Coordinates of C-alpha atoms in Angstrom, one line a residue:
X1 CA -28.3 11.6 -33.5
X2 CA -28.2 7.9 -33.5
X3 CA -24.8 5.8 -34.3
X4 CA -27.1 3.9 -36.9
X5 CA -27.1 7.8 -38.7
X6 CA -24.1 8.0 -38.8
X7 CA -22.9 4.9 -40.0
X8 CA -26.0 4.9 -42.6
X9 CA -24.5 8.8 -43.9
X10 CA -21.0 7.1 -44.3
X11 CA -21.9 4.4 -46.1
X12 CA -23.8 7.7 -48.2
X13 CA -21.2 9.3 -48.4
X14 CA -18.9 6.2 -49.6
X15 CA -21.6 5.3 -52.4
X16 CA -23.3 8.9 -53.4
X17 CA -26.2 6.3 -54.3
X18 CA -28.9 5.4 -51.7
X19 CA -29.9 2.2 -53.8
X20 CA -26.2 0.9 -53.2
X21 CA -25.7 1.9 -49.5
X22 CA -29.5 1.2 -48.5
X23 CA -27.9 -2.9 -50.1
X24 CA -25.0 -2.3 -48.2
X25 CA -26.6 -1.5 -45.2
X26 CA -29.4 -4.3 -45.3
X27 CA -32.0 -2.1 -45.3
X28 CA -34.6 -0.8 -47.4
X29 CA -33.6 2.7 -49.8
X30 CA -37.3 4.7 -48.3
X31 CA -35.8 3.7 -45.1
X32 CA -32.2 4.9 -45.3
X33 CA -33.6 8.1 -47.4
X34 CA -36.1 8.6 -43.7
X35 CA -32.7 8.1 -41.8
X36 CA -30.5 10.5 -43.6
X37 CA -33.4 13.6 -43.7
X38 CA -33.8 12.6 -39.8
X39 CA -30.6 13.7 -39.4
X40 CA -30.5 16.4 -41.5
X41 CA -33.3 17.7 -39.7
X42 CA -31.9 17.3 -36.2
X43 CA -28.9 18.7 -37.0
X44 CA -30.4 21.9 -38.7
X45 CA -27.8 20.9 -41.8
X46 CA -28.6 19.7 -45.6
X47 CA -25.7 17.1 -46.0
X48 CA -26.3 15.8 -49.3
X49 CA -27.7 17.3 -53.0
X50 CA -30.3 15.2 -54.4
X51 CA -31.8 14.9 -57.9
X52 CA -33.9 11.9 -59.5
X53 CA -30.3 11.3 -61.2
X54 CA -27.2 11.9 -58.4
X55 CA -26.7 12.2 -54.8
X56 CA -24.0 14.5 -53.8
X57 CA -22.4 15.8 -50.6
X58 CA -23.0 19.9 -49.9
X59 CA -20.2 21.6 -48.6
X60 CA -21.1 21.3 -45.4
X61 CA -21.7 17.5 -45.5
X62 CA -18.1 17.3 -46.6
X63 CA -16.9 19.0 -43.8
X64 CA -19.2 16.1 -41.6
X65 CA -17.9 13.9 -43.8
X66 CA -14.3 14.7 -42.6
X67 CA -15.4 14.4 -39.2
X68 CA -17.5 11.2 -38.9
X69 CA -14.3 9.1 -38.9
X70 CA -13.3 10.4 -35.7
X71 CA -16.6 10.5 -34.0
X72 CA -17.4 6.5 -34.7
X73 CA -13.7 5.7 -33.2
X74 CA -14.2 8.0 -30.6
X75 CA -18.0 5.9 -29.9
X76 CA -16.4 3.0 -30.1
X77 CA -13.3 3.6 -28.1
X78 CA -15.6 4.7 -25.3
X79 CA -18.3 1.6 -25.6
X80 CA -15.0 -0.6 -25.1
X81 CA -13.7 1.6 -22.1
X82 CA -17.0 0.8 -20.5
X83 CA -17.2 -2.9 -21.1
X84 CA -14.0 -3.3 -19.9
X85 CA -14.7 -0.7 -16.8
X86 CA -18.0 -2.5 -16.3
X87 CA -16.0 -6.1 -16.3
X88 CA -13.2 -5.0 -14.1
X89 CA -10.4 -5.1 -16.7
X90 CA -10.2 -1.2 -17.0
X91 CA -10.2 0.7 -13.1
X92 CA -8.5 2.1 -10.5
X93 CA -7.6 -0.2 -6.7
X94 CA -6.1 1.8 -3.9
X95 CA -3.9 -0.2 -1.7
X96 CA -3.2 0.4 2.4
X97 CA 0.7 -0.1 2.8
X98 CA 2.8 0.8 6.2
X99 CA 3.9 4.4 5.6
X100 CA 7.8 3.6 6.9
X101 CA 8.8 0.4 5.5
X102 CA 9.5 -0.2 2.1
X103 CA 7.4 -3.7 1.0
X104 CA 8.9 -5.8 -1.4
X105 CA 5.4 -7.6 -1.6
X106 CA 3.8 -4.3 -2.9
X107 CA 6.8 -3.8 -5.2
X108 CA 5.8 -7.2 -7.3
X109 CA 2.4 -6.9 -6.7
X110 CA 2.3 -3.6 -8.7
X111 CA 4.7 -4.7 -11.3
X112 CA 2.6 -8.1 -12.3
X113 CA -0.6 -6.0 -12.3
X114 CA 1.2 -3.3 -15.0
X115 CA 2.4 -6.8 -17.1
X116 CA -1.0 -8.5 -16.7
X117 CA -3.3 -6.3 -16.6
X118 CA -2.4 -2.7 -17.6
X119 CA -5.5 -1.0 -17.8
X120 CA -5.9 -1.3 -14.2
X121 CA -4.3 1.3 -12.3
X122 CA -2.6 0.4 -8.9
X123 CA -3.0 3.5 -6.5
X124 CA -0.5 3.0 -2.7
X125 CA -1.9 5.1 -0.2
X126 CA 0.2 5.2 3.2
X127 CA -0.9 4.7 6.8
X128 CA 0.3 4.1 10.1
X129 CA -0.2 0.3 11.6
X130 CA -2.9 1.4 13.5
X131 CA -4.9 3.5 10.6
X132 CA -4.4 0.4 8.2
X133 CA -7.3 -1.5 8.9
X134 CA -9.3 1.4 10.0
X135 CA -8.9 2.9 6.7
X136 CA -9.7 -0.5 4.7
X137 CA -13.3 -0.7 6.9
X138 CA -14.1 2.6 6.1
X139 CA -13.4 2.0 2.6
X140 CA -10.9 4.8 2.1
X141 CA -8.7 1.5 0.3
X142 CA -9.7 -1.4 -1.5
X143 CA -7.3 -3.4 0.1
X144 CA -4.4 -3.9 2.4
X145 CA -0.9 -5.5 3.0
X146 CA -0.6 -5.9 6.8
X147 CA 1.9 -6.8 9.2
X148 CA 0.9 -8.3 12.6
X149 CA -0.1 -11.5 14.9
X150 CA -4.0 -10.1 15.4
X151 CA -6.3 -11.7 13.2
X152 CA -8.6 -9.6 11.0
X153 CA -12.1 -8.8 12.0
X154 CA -14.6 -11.2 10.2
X155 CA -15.5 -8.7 7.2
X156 CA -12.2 -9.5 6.0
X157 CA -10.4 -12.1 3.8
X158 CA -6.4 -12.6 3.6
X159 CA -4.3 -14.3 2.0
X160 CA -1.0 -14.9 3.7
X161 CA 1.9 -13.4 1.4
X162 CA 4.9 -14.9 4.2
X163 CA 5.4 -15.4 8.2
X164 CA 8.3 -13.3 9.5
X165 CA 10.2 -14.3 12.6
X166 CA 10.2 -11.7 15.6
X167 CA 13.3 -10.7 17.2
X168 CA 14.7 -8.8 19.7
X169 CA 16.3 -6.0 18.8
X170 CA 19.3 -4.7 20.9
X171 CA 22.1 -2.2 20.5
X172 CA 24.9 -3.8 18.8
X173 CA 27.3 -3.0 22.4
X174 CA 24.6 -5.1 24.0
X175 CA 25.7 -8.9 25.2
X176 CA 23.1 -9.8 24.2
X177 CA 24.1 -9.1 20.7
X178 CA 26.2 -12.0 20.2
X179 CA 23.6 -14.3 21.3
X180 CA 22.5 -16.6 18.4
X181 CA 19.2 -16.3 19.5
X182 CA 16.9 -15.3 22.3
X183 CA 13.8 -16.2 24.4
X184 CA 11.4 -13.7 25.4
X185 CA 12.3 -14.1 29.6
X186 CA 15.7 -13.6 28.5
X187 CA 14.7 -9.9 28.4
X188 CA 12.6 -9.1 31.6
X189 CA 15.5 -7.1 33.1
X190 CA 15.5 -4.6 29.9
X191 CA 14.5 -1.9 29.3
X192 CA 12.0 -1.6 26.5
X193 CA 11.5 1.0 23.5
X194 CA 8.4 0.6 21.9
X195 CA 6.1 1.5 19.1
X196 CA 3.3 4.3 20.3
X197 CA -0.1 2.7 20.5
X198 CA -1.4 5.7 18.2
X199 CA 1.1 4.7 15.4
X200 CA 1.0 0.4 16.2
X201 CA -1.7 -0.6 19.0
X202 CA -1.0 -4.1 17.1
X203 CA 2.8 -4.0 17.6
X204 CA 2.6 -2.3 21.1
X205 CA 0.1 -5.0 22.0
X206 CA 2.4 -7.6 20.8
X207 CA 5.3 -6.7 22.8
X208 CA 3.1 -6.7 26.0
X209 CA 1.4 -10.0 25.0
X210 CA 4.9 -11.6 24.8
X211 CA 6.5 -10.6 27.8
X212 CA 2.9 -11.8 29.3
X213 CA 3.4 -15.6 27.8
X214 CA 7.0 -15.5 29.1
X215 CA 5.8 -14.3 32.9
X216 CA 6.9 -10.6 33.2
X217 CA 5.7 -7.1 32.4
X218 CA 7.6 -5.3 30.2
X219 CA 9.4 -1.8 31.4
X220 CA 9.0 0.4 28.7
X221 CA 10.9 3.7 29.0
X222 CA 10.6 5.0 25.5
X223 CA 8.1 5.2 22.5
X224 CA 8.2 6.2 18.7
X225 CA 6.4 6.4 16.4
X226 CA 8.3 5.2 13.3
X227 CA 9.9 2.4 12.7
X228 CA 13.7 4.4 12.2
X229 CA 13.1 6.4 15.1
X230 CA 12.7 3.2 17.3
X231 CA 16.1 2.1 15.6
X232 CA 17.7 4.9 16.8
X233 CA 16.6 5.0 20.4
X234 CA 17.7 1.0 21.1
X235 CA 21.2 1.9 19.0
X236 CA 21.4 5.2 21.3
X237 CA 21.2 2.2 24.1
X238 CA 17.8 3.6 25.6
X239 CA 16.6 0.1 25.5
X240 CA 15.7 -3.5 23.5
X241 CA 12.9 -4.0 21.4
X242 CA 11.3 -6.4 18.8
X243 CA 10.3 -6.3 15.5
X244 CA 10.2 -9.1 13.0
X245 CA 13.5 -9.6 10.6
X246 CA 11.3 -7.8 7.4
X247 CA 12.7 -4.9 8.7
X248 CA 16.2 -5.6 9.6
X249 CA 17.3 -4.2 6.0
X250 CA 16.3 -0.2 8.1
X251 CA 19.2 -0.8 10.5
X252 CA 22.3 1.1 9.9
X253 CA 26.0 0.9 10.0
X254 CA 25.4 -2.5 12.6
X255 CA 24.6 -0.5 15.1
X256 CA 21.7 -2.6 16.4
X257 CA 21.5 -6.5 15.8
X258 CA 18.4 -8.5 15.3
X259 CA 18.8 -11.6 17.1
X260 CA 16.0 -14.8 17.0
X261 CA 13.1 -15.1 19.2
X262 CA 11.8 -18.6 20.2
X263 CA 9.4 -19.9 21.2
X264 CA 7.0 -16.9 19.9
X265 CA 4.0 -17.0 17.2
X266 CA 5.8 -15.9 13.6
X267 CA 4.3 -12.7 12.1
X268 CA 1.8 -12.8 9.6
X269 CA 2.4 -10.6 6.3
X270 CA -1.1 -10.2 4.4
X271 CA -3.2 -8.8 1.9
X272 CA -6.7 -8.4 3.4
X273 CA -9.5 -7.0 1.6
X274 CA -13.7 -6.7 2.6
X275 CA -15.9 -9.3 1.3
X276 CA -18.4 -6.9 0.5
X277 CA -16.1 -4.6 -1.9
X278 CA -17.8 -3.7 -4.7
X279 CA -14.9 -2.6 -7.2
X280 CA -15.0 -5.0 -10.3
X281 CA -11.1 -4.7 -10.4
X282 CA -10.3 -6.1 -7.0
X283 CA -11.1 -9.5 -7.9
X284 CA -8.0 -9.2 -10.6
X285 CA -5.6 -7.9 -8.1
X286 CA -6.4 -11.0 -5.9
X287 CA -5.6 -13.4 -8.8
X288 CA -2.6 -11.9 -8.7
X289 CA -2.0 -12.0 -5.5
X290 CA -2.8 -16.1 -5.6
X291 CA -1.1 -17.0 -8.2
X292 CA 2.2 -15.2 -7.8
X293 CA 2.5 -13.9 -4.3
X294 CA 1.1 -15.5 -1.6
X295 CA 2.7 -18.9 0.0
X296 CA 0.2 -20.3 2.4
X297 CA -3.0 -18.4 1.5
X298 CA -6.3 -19.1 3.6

């Protein structure tokens, strides 16, 4: 059963008169009358009544009849499913975020995709720092929004959504507390807390990088591996730390303070993505990204 058939029997069924609906149809009348007793035939159903002098629907052609409506929309809503699938407009992209922060970047990133392009569904999968990229190159996601100095391997492209300051991070009892801001030697005789390398080998790199630059090794007495938990630990006074200021907002009560690092590379927030995706909808979600998120893309 062709869509041709079918449109050619409701036009039939419209005109009861194969001279009229063979004109309608732009075709000849022998060739609509071969059409219509093709279907019949493949269908195992008489549809219509014919005489040299009427063409009438059977009964069950009527109840074909009733049907055919429904069938054609249901076609055609599917051939436009798949154009749209096949350009992009119509998908699904699954997007890497950190699984303990909440990202303001992903927030407005998902909302201007549902206003622009709604027929793309945005999907956030969560993973530690250290998972993220590991799960974008093994394609488990079609993209990313990263935190971090290190600079993507060379399958990837970013584009820079903002560069966060580091800072130490110190209970709020500290001295150092009240310090406007801080340089990196100004900590050498702390001790440190730390994210684990399993949950942030980028941000446990960082810290040792730092104290490196500024001349010392850091004494690390403590690790975590969340975000909150490593909060805790420097409020408790187990020792400083540093993170960037996105993530002062999961302090509590003032209990630690977030004071300015000099003289130390800003963080890089980004959404990366491999050149060699193939999902037709990603290039969408990086328009997106361009037009209305990013401030110094690359």
């Amino acid at each position: 059963m062709t869509l041709n058939q079918l449109e050619s029997f409701v036009v039939l069924t419209q005109r009861l008169s194969f001279t009229q609906a063979a004109e309608d149809l732009f075709i000849s009348q022998p060739a609509l009358s071969r059409m219509i007793s093709a279907l019949e035939q493949e269908l195992g159903i008489q549809l219509f009544y014919r005489s040299s002098r009427s063409v009438s629907l059977t009964p069950a052609g009527r109840a074909f009849a009733r049907e055919c409506p429904r069938i054609l929309e249901s076609y055609r809503t599917s051939l436009d499913a798949a154009m749209l699938a096949q350009k992009g407009l119509r998908g699904r992209v699954i997007i890497g975020i950190l699984r303990d922060t909440f990202d303001a970047s992903a927030v407005r990133l998902y909302q201007r995709m549902g206003e622009e392009y709604p027929q793309i569904h945005v999907v956030f999968q969560e993973y530690s720092h250290s998972d993220l990229i590991r799960a974008l190159m093994a394609g488990d996601v079609d993209a990313i929004i990263n935190m971090g100095e290190a600079l993507p391997p060379d399958e990837l492209e970013t584009i820079t959504l903002r560069r966060d300051r580091q800072c130490a991070v110190v209970p709020a009892h500290s001295p150092l507390a009240k310090m406007r801001s801080l340089r990196m030697e100004d900590l050498k005789e702390e001790n440190f807390v730390v994210m684990s390398r399993t949950s942030s080998l980028p941000g446990y790199g960082l810290v040792w990088k730092m104290a490196a630059d500024a001349g010392f090794t850091p004494k690390v007495v403590a690790e975590a591996n969340y975000v909150p938990s490593l909060l805790m630990l420097v409020a408790c006074g187990v020792g400083v730390s540093t993170l960037t200021d996105s993530l002062e907002y999961l302090s509590q009560e003032d209990m630690v303070s977030f004071i300015p690092l000099v003289g130390v590379p800003l963080s890089c927030h980004a959404f990366a993505w491999r050149r060699d995706s193939q999902n037709p909808s990603l290039p969408f979600l990086q328009d997106v990204v361009r037009r209305g998120l990013s401030t110094d893309g690359k």
